[in-house]
CSV table of C-alpha atoms and ligand atoms in Angstrom, one decimal:
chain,number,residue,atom,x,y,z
G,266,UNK,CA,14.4,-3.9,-28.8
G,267,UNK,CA,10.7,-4.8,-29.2
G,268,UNK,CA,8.6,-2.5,-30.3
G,269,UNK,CA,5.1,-1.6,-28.3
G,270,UNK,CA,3.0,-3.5,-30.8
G,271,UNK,CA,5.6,-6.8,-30.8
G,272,UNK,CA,5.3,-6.9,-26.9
G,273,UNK,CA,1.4,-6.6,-26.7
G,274,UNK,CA,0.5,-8.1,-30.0
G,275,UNK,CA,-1.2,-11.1,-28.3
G,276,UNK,CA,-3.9,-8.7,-27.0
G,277,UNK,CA,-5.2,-8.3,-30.8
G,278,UNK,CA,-6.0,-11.9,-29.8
G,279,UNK,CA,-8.0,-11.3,-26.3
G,280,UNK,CA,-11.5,-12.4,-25.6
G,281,UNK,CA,-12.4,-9.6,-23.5
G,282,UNK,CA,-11.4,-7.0,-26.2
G,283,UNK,CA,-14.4,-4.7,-26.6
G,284,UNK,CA,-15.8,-6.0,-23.5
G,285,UNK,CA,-16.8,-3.8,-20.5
G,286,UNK,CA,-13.3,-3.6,-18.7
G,287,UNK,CA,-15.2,-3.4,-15.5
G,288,UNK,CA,-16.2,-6.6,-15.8
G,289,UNK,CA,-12.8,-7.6,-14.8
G,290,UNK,CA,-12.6,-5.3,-11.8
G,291,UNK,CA,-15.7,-4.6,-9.6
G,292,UNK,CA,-16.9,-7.2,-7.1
G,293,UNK,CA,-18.1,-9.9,-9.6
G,294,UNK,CA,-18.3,-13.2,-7.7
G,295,UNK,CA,-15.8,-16.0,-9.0
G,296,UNK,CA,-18.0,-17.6,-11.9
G,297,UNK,CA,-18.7,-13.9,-13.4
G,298,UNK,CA,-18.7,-13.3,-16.9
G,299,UNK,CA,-15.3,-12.2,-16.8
G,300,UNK,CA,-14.5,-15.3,-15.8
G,301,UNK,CA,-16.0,-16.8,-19.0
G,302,UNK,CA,-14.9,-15.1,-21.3
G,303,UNK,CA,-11.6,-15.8,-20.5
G,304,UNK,CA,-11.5,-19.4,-20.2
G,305,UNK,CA,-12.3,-19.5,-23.5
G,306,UNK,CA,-9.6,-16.9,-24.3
G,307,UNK,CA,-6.5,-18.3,-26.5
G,308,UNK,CA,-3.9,-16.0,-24.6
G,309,UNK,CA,-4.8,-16.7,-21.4
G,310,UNK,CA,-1.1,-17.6,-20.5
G,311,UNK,CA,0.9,-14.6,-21.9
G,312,UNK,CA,-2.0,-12.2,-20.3
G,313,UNK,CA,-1.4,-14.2,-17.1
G,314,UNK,CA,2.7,-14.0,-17.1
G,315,UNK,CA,2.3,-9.7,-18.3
G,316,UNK,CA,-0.2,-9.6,-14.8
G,317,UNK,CA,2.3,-11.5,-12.6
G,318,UNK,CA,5.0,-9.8,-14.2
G,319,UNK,CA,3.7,-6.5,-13.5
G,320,UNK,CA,1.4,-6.2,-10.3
G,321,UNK,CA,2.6,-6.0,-6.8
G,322,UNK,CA,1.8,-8.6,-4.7
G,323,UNK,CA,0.5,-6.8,-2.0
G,324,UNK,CA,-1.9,-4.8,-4.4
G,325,UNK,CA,-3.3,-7.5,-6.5
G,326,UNK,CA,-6.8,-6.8,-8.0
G,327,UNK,CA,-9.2,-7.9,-9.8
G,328,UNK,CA,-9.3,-11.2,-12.5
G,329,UNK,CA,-7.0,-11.7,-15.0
G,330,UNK,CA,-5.8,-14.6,-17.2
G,331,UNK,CA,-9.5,-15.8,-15.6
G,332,UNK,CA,-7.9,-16.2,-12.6
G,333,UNK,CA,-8.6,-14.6,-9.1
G,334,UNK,CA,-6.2,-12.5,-7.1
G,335,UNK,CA,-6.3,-15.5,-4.4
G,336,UNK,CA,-5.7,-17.7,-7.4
G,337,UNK,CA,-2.8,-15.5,-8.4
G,338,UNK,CA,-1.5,-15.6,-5.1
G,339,UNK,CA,-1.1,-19.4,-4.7
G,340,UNK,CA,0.8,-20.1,-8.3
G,341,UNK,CA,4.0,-21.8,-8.4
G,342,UNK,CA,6.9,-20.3,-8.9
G,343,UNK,CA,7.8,-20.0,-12.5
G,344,UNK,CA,11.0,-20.4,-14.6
G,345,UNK,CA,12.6,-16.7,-15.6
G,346,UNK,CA,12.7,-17.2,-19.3
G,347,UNK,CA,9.0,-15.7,-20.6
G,348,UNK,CA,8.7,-18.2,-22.9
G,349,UNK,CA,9.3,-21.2,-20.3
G,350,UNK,CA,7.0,-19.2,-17.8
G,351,UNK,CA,4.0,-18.6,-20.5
G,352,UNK,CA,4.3,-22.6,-21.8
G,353,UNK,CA,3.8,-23.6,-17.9
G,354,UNK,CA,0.9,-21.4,-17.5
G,355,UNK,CA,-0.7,-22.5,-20.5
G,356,UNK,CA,-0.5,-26.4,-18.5
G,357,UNK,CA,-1.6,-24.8,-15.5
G,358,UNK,CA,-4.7,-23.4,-17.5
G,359,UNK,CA,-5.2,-25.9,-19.6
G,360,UNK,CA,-6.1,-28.3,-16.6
G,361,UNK,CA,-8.4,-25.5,-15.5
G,362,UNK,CA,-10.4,-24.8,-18.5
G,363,UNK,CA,-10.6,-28.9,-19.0
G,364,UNK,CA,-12.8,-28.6,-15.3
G,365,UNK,CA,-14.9,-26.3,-16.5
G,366,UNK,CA,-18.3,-26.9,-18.0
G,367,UNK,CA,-19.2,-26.7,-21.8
G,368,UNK,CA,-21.5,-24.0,-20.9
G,369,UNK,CA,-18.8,-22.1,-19.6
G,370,UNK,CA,-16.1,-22.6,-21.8
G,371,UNK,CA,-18.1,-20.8,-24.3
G,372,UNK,CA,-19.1,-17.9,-22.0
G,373,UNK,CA,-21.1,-14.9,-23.4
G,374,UNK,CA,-21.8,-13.7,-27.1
G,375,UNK,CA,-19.6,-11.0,-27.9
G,376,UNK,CA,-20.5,-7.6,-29.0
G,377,UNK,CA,-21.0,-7.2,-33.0
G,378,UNK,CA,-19.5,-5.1,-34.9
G,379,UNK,CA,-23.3,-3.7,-35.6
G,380,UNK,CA,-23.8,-3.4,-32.1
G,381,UNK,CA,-21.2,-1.2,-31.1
G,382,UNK,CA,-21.9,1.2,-34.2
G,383,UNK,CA,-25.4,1.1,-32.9
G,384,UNK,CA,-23.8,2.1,-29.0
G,385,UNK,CA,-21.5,4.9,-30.2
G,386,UNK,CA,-24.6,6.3,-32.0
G,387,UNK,CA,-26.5,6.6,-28.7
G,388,UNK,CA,-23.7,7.0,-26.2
G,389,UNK,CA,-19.8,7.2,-26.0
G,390,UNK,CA,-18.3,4.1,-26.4
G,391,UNK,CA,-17.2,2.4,-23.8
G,392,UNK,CA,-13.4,2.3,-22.7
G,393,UNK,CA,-13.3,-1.5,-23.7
G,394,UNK,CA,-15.0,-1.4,-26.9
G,395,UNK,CA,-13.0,1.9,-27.9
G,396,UNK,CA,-10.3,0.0,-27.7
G,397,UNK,CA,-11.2,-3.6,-29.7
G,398,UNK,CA,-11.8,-0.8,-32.7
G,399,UNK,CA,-8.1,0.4,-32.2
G,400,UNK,CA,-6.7,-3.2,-32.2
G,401,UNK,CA,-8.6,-3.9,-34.3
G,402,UNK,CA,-8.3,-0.9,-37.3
G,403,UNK,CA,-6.1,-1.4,-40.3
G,404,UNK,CA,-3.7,1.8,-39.2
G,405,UNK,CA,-1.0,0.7,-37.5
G,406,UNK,CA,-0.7,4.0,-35.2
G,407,UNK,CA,-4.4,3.4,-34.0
G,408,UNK,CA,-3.2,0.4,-33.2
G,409,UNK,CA,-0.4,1.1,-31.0
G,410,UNK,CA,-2.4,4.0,-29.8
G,411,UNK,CA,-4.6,1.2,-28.9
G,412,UNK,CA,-1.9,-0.6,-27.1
G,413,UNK,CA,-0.6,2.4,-25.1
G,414,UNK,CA,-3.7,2.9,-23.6
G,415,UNK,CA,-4.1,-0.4,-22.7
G,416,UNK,CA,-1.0,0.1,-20.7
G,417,UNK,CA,-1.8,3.7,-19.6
G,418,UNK,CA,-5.4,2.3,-17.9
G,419,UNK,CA,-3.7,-0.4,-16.3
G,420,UNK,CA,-1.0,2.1,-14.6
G,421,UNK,CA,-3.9,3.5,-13.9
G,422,UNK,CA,-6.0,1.0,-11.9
G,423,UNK,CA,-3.0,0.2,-10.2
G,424,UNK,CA,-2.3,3.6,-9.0
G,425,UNK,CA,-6.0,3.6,-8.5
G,426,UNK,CA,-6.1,0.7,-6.4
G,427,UNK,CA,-3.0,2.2,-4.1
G,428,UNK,CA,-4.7,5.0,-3.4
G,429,UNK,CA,-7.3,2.9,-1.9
G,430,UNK,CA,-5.9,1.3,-0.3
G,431,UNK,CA,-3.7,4.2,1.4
G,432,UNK,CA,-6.9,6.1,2.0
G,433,UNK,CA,-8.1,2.8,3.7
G,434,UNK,CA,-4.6,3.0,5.8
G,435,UNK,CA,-5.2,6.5,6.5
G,436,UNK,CA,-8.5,6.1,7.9
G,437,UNK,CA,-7.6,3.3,10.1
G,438,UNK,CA,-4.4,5.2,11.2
G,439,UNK,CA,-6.9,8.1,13.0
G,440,UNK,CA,-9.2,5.6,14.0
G,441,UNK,CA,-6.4,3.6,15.8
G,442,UNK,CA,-4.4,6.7,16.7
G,443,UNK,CA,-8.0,8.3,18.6
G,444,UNK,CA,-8.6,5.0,20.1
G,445,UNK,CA,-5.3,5.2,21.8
G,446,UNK,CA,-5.7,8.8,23.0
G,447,UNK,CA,-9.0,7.4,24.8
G,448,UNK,CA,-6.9,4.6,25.9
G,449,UNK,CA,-4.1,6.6,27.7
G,450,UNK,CA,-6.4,8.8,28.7
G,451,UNK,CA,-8.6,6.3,30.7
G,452,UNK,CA,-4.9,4.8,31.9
G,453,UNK,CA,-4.4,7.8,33.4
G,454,UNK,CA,-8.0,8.4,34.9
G,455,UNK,CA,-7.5,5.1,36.9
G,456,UNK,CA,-4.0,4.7,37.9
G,457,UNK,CA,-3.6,5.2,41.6
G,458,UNK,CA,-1.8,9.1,42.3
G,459,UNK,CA,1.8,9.1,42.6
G,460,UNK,CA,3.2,10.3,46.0
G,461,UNK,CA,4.7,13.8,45.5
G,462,UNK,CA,8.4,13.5,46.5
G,463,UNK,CA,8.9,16.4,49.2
G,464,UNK,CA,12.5,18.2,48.4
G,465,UNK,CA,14.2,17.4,51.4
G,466,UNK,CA,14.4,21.0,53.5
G,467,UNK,CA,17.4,22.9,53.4
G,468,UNK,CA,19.3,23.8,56.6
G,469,UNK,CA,21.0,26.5,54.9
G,470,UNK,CA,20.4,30.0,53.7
G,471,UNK,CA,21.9,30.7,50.4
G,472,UNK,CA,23.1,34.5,51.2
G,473,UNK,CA,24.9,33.4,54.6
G,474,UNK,CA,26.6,30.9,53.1
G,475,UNK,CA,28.0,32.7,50.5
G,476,UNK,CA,28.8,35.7,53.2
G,477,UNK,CA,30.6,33.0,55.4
G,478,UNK,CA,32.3,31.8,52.3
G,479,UNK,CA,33.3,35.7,51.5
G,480,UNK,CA,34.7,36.0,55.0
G,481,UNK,CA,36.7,32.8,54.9
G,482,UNK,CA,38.1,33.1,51.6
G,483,UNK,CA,36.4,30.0,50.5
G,484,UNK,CA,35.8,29.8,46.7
G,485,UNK,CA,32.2,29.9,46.0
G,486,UNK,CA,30.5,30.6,43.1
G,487,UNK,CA,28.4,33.8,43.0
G,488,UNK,CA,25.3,32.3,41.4
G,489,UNK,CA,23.7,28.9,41.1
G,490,UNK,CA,23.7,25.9,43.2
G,491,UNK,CA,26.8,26.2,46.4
G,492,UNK,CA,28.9,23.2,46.0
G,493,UNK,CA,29.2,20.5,48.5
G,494,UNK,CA,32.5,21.4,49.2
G,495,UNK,CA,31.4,24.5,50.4
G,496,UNK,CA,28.1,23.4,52.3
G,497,UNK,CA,30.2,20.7,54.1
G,498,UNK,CA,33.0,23.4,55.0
G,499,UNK,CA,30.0,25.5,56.1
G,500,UNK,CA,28.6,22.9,58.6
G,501,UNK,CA,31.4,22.0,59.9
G,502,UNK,CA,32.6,25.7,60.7
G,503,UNK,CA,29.1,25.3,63.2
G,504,UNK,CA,28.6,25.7,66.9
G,505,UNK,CA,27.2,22.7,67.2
G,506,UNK,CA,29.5,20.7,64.8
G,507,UNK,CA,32.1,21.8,66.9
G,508,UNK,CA,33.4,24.4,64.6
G,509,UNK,CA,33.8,27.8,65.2
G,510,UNK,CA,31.8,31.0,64.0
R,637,SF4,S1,-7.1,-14.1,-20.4
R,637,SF4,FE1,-9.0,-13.0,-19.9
R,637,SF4,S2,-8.3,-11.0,-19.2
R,637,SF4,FE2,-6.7,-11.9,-20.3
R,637,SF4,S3,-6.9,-11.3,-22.4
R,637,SF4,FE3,-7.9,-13.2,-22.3
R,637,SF4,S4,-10.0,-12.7,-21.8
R,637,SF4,FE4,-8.8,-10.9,-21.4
């Protein structure tokens, strides 16, 4: 089984390491330096295939492998084997960095060694330059401790992203859900008034019926609704239905 290191050892090799990890993230427009930086990055492909490998479609955000989430989007379909998948990415971004200009193939100086001594003297280091110094250290547990984290943030700006975007859904929810409220609401301030349906008027009073039933040993029951049976027997028994009292 591959070990933690074996499986992100490639990142030892990534141009943005010690970079501002925001870079990659925030609303930079296409042509940002994150976009650079990693065209001239040597593992564009296998941090392309670990992004498509990992990130829901649905949620995709921000740049990776130099490539936009729209760009992302409208990839090909890939083989299954990593290794097949990573050597037709390369192609694929090969042909890109070949459009690109010299200027930015070569993208931003990075941040020296002297520079980010001279940073954590002044401030706390930042998240990206924290972690060049553990791929970069000669212990092997910073190192993976490195890698982890790696891992960890990007859990995290997924699960930070999803919560966006549910908060976004939430929001729009109400908004719709209120909307409608006003909408039935207005429905029912202008739809023309039903005509009330008059209950048709009885001809019959409940307590003689039941005394006429008593008196002719009809079956009736001594509460609720009389049956038909009993109404019709009742009419007919009538004067004027020819029955008699
Ligand atoms: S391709 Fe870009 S995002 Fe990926 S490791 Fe290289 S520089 Fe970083």
């Amino acid at each position: 089984m591959p070990t933690i290191t074996s499986m992100t050892a490639w990142r030892s090799r990534a141009a943005c390491a010690g970079q501002d990890t925001e870079l990659w993230f925030p609303d930079y427009p296409i042509g940002a330096p994150a976009m650079k930086i990693c065209g001239r990055c040597s593992v564009r492909a296998e941090c392309l295939y670990e992004c498509l490998a990992d990130e829901v479609p649905s949620r995709r955000y921000g740049i990776r492998g130099g490539l936009t989430t729209g760009e992302r989007q409208a990839l090909p379909e890939l083989p299954e084997r990593p290794a097949d998948a990573i050597a037709v990415l390369r192609e694929l971004l090969h042909t890109t960095t070949e459009d690109q200009t010299p200027a930015e193939r070569t993208g931003p100086t990075m941040t020296t060694d002297t520079e980010l001594v001279a940073q954590a003297k002044t401030a706390d280091l930042p998240v990206g330059q924290l972690l060049k110094w553990g791929d970069e250290h000669p212990d092997k547990d910073v190192q993976d401790q490195a890698a982890r984290a790696r891992i960890a943030l990007h859990g995290l700006r997924q699960r930070h992203a999803a919560d966006q975007e549910l908060t976004a859904i939430t929001t729009e929810a109400a908004q719709l859900e209120k909307r409608l409220a006003e909408l039935r609401a207005r429905e029912a301030e202008l739809a023309p008034a039903k005509p009330k349906r008059k209950a048709p008027a009885r001809d019959y009073d409940t307590p003689t019926v039941r005394a006429w039933a008593d008196e002719q040993g009809v079956e009736c029951p001594r509460v609720g609704q009389i049956p038909k049976r009993v109404l019709d027997a009742w009419r007919a028994s009538l004067p004027q239905a020819g029955g008699v009292q």
